[in-house]
Coordinates of C-alpha atoms and ligand atoms in Angstrom, one line a residue:
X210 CA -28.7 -32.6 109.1
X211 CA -27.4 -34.1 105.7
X212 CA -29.5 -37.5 106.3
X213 CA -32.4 -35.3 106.9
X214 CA -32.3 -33.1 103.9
X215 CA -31.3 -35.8 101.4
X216 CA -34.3 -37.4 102.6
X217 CA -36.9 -34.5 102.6
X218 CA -35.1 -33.3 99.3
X219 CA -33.1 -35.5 97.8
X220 CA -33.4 -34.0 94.2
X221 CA -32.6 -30.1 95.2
X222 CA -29.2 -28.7 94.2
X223 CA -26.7 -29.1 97.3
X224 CA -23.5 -28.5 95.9
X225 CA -21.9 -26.6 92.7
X226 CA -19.0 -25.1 91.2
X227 CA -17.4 -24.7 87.8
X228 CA -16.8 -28.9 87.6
X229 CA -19.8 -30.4 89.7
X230 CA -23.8 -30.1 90.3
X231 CA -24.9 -32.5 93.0
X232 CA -28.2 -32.9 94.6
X233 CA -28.4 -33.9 98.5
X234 CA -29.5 -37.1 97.9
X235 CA -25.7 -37.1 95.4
X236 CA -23.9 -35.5 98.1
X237 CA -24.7 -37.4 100.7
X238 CA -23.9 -40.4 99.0
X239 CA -20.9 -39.3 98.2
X240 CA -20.2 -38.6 101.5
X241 CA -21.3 -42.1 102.5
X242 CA -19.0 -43.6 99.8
X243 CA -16.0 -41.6 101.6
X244 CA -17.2 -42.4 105.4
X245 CA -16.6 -46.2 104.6
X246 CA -13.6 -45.5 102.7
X247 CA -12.6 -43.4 106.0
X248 CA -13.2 -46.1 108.0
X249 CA -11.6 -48.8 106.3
X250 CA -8.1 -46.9 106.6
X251 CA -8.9 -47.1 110.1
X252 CA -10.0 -43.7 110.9
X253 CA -12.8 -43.6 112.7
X254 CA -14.1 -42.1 115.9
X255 CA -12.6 -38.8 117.6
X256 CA -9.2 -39.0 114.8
X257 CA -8.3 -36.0 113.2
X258 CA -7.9 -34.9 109.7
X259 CA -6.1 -32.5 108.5
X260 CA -7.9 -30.9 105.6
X261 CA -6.1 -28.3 103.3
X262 CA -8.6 -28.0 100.4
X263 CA -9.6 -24.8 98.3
X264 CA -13.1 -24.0 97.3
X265 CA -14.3 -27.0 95.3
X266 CA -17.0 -28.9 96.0
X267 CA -14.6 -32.0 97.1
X268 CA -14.7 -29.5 100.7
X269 CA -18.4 -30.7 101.5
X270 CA -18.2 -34.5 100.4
X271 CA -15.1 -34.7 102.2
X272 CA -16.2 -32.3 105.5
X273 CA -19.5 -34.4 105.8
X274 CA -17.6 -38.2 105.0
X275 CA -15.4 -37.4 107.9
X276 CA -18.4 -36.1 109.9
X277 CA -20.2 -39.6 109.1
X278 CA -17.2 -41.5 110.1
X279 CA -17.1 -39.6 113.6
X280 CA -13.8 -38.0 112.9
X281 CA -12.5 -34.7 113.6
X282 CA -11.5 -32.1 110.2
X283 CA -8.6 -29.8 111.5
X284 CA -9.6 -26.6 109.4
X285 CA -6.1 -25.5 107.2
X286 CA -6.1 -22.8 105.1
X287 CA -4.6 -23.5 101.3
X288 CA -2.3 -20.3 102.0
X289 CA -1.0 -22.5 105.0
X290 CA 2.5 -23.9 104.8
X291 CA 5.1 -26.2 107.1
X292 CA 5.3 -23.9 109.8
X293 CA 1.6 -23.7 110.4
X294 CA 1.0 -27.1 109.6
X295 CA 3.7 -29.1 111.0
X296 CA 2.9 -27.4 114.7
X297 CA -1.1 -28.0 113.7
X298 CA 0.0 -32.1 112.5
X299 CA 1.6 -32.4 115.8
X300 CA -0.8 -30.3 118.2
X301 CA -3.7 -32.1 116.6
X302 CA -2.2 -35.3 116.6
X303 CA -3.8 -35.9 112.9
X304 CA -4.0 -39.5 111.5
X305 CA -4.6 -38.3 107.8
X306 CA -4.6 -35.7 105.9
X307 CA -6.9 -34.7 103.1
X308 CA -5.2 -32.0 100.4
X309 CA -5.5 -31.4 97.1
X310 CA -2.8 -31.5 94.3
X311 CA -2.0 -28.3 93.3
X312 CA -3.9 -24.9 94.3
X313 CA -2.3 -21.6 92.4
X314 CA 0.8 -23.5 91.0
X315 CA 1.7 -24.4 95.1
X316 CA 2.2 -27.9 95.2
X317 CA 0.2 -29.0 97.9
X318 CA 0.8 -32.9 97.5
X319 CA 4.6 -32.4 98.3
X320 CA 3.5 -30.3 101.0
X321 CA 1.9 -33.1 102.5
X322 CA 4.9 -35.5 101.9
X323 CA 6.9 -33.3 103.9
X324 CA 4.3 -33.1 106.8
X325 CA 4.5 -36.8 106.9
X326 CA 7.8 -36.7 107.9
X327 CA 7.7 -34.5 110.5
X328 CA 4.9 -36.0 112.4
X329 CA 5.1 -39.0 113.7
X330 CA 1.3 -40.1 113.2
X331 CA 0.3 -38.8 109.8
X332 CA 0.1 -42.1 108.3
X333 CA -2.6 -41.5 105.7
X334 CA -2.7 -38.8 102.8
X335 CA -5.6 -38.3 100.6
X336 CA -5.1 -36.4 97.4
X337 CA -7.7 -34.5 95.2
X338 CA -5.5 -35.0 92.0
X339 CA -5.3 -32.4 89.4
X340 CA -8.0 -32.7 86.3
X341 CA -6.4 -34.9 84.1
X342 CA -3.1 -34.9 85.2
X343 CA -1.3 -38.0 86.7
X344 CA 1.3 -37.9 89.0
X345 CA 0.4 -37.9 92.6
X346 CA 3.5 -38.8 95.0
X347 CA 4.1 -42.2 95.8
X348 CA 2.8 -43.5 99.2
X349 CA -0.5 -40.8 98.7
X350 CA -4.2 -42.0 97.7
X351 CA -6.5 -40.4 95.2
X352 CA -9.1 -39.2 97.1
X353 CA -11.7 -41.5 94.6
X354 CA -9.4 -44.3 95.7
X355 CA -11.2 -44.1 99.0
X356 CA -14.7 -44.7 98.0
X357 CA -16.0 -47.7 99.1
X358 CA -19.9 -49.3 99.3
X359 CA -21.7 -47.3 102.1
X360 CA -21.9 -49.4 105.9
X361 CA -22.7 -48.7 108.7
X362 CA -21.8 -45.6 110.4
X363 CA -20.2 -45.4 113.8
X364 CA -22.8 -43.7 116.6
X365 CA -21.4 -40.2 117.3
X366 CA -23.4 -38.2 119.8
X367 CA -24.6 -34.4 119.8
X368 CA -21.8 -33.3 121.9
X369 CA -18.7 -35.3 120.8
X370 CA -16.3 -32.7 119.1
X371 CA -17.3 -32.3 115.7
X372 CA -14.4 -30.9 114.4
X373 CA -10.8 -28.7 115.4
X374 CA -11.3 -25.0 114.1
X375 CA -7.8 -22.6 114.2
X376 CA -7.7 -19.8 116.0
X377 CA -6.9 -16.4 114.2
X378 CA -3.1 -15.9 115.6
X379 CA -2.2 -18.3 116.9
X380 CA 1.4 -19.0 118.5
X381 CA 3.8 -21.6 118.7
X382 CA 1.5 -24.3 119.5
X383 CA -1.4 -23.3 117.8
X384 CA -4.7 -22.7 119.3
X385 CA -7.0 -25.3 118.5
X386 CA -10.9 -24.7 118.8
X387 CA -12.6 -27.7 119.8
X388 CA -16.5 -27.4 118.6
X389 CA -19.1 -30.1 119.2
X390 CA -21.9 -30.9 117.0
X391 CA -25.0 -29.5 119.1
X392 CA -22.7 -26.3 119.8
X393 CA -22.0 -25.5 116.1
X394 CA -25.7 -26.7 114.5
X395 CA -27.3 -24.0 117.1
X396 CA -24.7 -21.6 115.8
X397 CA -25.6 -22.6 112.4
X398 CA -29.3 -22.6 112.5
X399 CA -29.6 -18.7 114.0
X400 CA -27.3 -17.8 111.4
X401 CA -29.5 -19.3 108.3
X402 CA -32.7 -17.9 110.5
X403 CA -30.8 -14.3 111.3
X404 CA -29.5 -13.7 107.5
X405 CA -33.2 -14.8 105.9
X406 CA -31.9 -18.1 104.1
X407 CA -34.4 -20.4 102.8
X408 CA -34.3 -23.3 100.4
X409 CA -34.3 -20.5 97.8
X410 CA -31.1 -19.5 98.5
X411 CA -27.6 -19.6 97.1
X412 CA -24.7 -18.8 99.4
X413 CA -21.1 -18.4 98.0
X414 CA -18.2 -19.4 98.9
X415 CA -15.8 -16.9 97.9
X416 CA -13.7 -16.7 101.2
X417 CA -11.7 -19.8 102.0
X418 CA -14.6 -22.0 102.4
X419 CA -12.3 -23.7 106.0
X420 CA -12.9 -20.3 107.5
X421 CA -15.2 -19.9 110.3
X422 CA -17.3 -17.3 108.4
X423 CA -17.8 -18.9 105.1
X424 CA -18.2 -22.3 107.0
X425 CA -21.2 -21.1 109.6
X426 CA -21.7 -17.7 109.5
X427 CA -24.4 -18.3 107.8
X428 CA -22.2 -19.5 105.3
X429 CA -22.3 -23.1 103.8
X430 CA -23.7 -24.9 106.5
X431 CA -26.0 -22.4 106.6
X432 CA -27.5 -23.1 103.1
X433 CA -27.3 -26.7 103.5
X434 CA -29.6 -26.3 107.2
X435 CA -31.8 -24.6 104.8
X436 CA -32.2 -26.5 102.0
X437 CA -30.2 -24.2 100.0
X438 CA -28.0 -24.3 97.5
X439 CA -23.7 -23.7 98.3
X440 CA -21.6 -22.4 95.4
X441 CA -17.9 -22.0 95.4
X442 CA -15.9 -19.9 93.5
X443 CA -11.9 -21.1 93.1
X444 CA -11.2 -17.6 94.4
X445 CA -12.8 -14.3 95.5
X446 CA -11.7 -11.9 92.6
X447 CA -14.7 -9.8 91.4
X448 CA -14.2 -11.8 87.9
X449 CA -14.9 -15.2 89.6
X450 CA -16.8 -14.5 91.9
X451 CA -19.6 -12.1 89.6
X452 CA -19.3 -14.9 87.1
X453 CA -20.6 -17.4 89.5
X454 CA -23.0 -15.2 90.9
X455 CA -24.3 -14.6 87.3
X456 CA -24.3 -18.1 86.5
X457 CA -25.8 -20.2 89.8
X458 CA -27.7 -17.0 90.8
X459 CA -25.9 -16.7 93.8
X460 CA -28.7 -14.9 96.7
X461 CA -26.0 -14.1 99.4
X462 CA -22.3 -14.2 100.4
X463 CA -19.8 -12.7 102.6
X464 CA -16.9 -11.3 102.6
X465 CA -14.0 -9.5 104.3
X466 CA -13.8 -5.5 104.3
X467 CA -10.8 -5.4 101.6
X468 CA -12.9 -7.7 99.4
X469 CA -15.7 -5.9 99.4
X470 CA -14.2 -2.8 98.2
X471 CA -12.9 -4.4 95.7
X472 CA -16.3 -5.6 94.3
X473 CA -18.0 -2.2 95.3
X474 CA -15.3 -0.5 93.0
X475 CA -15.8 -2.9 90.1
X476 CA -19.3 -2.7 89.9
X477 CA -19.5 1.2 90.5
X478 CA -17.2 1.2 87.1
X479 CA -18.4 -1.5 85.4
X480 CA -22.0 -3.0 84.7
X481 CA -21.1 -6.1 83.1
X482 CA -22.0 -8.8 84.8
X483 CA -25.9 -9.4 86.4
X484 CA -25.8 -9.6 89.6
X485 CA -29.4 -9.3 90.5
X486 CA -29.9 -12.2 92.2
X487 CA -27.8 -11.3 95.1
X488 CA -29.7 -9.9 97.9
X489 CA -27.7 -10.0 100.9
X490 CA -23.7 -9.3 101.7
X491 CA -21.9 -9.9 104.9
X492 CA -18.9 -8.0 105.7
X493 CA -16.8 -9.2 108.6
X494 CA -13.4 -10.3 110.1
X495 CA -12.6 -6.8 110.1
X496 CA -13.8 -4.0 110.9
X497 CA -16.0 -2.7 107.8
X498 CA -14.9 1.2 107.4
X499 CA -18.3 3.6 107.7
X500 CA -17.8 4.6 104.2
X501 CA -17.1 1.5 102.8
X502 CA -20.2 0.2 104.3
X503 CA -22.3 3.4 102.9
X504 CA -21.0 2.3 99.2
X505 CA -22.1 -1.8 99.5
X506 CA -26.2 -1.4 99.1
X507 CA -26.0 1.3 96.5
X508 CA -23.2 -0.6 94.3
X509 CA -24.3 -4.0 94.4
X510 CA -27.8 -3.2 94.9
X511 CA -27.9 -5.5 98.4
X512 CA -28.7 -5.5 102.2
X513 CA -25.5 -4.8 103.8
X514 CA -25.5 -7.7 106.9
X515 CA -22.2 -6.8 109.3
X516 CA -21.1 -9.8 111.4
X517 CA -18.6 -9.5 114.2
X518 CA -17.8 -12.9 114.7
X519 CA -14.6 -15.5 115.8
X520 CA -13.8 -19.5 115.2
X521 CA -14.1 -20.0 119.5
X522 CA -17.8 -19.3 119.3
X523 CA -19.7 -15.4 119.9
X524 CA -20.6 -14.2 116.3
X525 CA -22.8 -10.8 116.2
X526 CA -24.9 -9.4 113.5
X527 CA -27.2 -6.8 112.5
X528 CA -30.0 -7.6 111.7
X529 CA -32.2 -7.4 108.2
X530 CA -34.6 -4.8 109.4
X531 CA -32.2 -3.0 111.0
X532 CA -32.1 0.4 110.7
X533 CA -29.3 2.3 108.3
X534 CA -28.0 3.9 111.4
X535 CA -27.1 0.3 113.3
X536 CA -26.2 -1.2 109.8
X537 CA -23.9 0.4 108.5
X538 CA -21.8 1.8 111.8
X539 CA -22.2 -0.8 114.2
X540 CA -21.2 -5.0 114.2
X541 CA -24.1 -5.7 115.6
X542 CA -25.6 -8.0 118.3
X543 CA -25.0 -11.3 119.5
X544 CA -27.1 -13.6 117.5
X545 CA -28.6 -15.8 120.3
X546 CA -30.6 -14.5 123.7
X547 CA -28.3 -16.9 125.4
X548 CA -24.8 -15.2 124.6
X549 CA -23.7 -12.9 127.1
X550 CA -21.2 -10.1 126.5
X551 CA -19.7 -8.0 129.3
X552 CA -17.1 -5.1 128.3
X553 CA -14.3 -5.0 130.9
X554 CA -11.2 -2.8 131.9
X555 CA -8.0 -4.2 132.7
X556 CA -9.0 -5.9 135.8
X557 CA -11.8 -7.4 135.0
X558 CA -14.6 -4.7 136.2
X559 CA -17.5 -3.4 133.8
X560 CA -16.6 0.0 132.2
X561 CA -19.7 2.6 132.0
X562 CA -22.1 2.0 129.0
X563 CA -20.5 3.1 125.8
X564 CA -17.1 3.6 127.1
X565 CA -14.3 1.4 125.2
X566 CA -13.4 -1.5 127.2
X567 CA -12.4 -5.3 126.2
X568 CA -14.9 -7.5 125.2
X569 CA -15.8 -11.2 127.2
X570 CA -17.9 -13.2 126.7
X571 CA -19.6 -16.9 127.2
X572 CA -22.7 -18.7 125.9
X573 CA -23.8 -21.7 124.1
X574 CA -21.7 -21.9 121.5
X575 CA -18.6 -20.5 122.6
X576 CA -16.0 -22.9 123.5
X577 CA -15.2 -23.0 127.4
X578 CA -11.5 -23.7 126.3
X579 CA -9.1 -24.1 123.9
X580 CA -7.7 -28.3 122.9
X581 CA -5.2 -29.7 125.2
X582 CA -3.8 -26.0 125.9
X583 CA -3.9 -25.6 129.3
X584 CA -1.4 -22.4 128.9
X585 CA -3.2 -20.6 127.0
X586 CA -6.8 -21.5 128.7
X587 CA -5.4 -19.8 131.6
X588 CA -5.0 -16.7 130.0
X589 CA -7.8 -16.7 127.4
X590 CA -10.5 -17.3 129.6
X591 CA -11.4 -15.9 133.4
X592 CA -12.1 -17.7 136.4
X593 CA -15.6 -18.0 135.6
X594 CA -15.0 -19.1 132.3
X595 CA -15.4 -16.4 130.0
X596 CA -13.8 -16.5 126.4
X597 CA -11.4 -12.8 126.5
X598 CA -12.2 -12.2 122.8
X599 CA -9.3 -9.3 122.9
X600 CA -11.3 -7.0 121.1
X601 CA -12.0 -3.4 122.3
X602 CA -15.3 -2.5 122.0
X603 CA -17.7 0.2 122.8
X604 CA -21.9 -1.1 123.6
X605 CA -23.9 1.2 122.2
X606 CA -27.4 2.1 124.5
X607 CA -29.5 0.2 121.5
X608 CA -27.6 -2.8 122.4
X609 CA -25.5 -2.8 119.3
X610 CA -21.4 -3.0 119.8
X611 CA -18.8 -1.1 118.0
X612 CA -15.3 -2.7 117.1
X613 CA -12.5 -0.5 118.6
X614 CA -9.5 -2.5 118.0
X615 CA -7.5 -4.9 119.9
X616 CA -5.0 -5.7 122.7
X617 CA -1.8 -5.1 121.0
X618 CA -0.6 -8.8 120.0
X619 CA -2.5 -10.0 116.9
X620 CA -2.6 -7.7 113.0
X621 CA -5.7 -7.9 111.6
X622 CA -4.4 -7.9 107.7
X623 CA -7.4 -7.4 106.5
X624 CA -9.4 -10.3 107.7
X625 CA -6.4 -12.5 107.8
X626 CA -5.4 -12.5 111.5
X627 CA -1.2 -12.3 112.7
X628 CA 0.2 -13.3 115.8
X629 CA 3.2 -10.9 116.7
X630 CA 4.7 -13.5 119.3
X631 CA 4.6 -16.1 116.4
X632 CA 6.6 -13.9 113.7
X633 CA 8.4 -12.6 116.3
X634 CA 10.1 -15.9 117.1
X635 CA 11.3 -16.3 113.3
X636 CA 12.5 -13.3 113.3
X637 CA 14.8 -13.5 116.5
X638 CA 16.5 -16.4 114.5
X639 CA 17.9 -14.0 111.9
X640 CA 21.5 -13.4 112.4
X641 CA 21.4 -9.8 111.7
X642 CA 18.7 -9.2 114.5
X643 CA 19.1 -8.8 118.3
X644 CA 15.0 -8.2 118.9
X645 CA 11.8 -7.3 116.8
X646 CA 8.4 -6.4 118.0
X647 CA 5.6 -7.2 115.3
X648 CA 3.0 -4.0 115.8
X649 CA -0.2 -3.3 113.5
X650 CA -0.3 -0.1 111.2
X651 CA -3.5 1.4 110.2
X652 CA -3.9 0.7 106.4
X653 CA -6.1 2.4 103.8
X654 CA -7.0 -0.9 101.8
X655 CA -6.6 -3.5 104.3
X656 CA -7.5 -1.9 107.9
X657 CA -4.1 -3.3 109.0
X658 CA -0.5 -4.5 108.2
X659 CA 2.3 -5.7 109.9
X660 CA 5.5 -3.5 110.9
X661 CA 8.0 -4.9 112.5
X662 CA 10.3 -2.8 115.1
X663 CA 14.3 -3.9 114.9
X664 CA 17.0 -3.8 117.2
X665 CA 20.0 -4.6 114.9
X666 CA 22.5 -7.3 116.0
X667 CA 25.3 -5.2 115.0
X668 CA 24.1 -1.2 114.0
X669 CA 26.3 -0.7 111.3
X670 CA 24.5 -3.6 109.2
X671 CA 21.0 -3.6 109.9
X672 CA 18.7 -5.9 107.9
X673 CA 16.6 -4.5 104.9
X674 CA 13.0 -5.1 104.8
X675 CA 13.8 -7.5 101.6
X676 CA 15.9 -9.8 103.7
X677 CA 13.6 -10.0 106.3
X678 CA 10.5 -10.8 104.3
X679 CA 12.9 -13.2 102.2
X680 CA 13.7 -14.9 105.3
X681 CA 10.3 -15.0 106.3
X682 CA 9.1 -16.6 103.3
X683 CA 11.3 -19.5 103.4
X684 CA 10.4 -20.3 106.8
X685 CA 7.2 -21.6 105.0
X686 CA 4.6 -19.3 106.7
X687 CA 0.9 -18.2 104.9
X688 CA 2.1 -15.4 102.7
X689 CA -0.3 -12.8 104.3
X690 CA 2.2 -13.1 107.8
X691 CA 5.1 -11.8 106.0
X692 CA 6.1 -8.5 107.3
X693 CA 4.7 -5.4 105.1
X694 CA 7.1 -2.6 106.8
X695 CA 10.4 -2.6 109.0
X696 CA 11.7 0.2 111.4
X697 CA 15.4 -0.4 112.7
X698 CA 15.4 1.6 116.1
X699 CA 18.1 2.0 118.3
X700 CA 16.5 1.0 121.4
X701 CA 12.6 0.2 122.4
X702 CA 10.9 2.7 125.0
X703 CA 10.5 1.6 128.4
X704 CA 7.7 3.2 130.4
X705 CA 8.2 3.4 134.4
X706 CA 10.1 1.1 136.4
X707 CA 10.5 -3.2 135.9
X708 CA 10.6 -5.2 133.1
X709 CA 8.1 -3.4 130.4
X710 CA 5.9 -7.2 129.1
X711 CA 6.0 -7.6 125.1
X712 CA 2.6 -6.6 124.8
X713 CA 2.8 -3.1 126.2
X714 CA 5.9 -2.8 124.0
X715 CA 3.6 -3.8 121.0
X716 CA 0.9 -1.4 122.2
X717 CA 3.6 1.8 122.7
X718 CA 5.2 1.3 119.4
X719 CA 2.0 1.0 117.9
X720 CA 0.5 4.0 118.9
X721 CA 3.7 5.6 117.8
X722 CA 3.1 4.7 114.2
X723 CA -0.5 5.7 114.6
X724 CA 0.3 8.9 115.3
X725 CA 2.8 9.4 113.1
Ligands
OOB183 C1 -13.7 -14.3 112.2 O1 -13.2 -15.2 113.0 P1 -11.6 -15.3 113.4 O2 -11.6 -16.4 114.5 O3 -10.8 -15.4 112.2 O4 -11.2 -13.9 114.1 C2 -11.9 -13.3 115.1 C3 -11.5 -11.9 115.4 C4 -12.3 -11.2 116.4 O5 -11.9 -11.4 117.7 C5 -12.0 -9.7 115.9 O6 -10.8 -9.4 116.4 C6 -12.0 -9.8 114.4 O7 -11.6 -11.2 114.1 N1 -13.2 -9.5 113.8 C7 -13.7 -8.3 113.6 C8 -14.9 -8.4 112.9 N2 -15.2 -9.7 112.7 C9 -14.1 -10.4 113.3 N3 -13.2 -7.1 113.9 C10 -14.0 -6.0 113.6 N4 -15.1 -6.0 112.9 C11 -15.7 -7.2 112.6 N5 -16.9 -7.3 111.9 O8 -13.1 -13.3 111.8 C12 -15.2 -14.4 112.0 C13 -15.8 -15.6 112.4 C14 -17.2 -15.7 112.2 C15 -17.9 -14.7 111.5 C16 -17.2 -13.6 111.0 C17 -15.8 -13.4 111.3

């Protein structure tokens, strides 16, 4: 796809942010430069990398020189830290890693460092340094260090795995997405067709760009399939992000529901930036509230685009020309003929039209199972192979589905997915508690939080919620996992007879709080 559009047009604008401006025929050089710099550290076919970058245009040079090398990206989020990584390091079994210096004052560098010495194959890590500033730690390379005099490339076919996505929630060993190259381009080119892009077009990047949705939803491959033009913007405030739409003229973007109202608010109160250029918004990874979703064409002066979507494949969308009445209360439809969507009780059979049931699923581009994870292929996917997304959903007679909720084990904080087994296992290892369930609470701004349920170890000391999150934090997980609210009970229900599973639990506590 690159090779193609650097040929057909070299000189258009691929890539920009505050510090770069490169043209395809630039970018893929660049990426060339970095493939043979790749391959002369020895990484080469079916390796992967971990990559832990924030939006800057390093991300494409770097996603596309390990594409042209034939290795495999492992998407990392910068708000990731040692207890993601390390289990994502060893699951992955990355050679390298590519990170940048620092992002927000975290020091990702020494991050890295400490990765190294927890798994046993990181042998290679790749700095973006700071502007200006020295001091990378010993034993790292610049990522410049790395460039080298293009060679020839390595054959890598259609459908070798492209690349190792992470799945929202996952648990102790993480859930690895395996996507191939034919898989994701398909996914990629309905996407640019579904949400109108055209060389014209500027996406942004204002979500973490390693994200799913910002990577392919249209998103920046999107743009690039097009012909278009990818900005980034360092982070997805309404002060970045309307300065770079001012500035590159930014056509379209997306965001998550939380985000969105934060931009809808600061333009219906403030007119100061020009944002005329932007023509299309995408609101997704959560469920967009009906009223939120009323405010986004009328404050931004945009097309309001809903996309229900996840990193092992499906992604629905309404559509342009959709009607008000499917845009702005429903996620949409899948986005090729060839998905297919069934909604399903608790055994497995069909529930009547419009009644809530879970949601499965299987089709081109979703993944038929998760990397090296036998465990949890048995229980993510049916006999037949289809992907149980989780979700709870409702099909609407016009074909369009409604997002319900979810089986009780994973918050949705706004976009930013939580695994209750995985914070449930730090939290058994603090002294003061004998058991906590994890549980989402409905919440005005961000959809969701986290609560967690407590069984004290001793009664007459229970653990305040500023311990906990305290010892949370230092267990080095992504800030948004942290718990938001704690409730020390004196004993968990138990419904019926037997041994009530963890995720029943979760759901009986959380309708507890809803009601409440
Ligand atoms: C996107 O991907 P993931 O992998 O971080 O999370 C997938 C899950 C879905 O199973 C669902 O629970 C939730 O996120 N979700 C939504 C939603 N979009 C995603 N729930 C309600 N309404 C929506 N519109 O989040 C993702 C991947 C590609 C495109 C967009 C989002």
């Amino acid at each position: 796809m690159l090779t193609a559009r650097a040929t057909t047009s070299p000189d258009a604008i691929a890539v920009l942010d505050d510090r770069h401006r490169w043209t395809y025929a630039e970018l893929d050089a660049r990426a060339r430069s970095l493939a043979a710099g790749f391959i002369d550290f020895g990484i080469g076919p079916g390796d992967r990398v971990l990559v832990q970058l924030p939006n800057i245009a390093e991300f494409v040079e770097v996603l596309f020189g390990l594409f042209y090398a034939g290795a495999l990206p492992v998407f990392c989020l910068p708000a990731h830290r040692q207890s993601e990584l390390i289990p994502i390091a060893k699951a992955s079994g990355a050679v390298a890693m590519v990170t940048c210096h620092h992002h927000q004052t975290f020091n990702h560098a020494t991050l890295a460092a400490i990765l190294r010495d927890h798994a046993p194959d990181l042998r290679h890590l790749i700095i973006v340094p700071d502007r200006g500033k020295p001091g990378l730690p010993g034993g790292t390379h610049a990522l410049d260090a790395l460039r080298r005099v293009p060679k020839e490339l390595p054959a890598v076919a259609a459908s070798d795995v492209a690349f190792l996505q992470l799945s929202g929630g996952s648990t102790g060993t993480p859930k690895l997405i395996p996507r191939t190259h034919d898989d994701y381009l398909y996914s990629v080119r309905r996407s640019a067709e579904l949400c109108g892009l055209d060389s014209n077009s500027v996406y942004l990047a204002a979500l973490p760009v390693a994200h799913n949705f910002p990577m392919s939803s249209p998103g920046i491959l999107g743009a690039l399939w097009a012909g278009g033009t990818v900005a980034l913007a360092i982070d997805p405030s309404p002060t970045t992000a309307f300065t770079a739409i001012q500035q590159f003229k930014v056509t379209i973007t997306g965001l998550v529901p939380p985000l969105a109202r934060l931009w809808v608010e600061r333009a219906e109160n403030s007119k100061a930036y020009d944002l005329s250029s932007l023509r299309v918004l995408l609101v997704g990874g959560a469920r967009c509230p009906d009223e939120l979703a009323r405010r986004i064409g009328p404050a931004l002066g945009v097309q309001l685009q809903q996309v229900f979507g996840m990193a092992e494949g499906l992604v629905c969308y309404t559509r342009l020309d959709d009607p008000d009445d499917v845009t702005l209360a429903t996620q949409g439809r899948p986005m090729s003929p060839h998905d297919r969507i069934a909604v399903v009780d608790e055994n497995g059979d069909p529930v009547p039209p419009g009644v809530d049931g879970l949601l499965i699923t299987k089709g081109p581009y979703t993944i038929r199972g998760y990397y090296r994870n036998p465990e949890a292929n048995a229980s993510s996917f049916t006999e037949d192979g289809w992907y149980r997304t989780g979700d709870v959903v409702a099909l609407r007679p016009d074909g369009n589905l409604v997002v319900k909720g979810r089986l009780g084990d994973r918050v949705n904080r706004g976009g930013e997915k939580i695994s209750a087994e995985e914070i449930e296992a730090h939290l058994l290892d603090h002294p003061l508690i004998r058991d906590a369930i994890v549980v989402a609470v409905p919440d005005e701004h961000l959809g969701e939080r986290s609560c967690v349920f407590v069984l004290a170890a001793d009664p007459t000391t229970p653990p305040a919620l500023g311990q906990i999150r305290k010892f949370v934090r230092e267990r080095g997980v992504a800030t948004w996992k942290i718990p938001d609210l704690l409730e020390v009970v004196d004993s968990f229900p138990e419904t019926g007879v037997g041994k009530i599973s963890r995720r029943s639990l979760r759901a009986e506590l959380s309708a507890r709080v809803s009601q409440s």
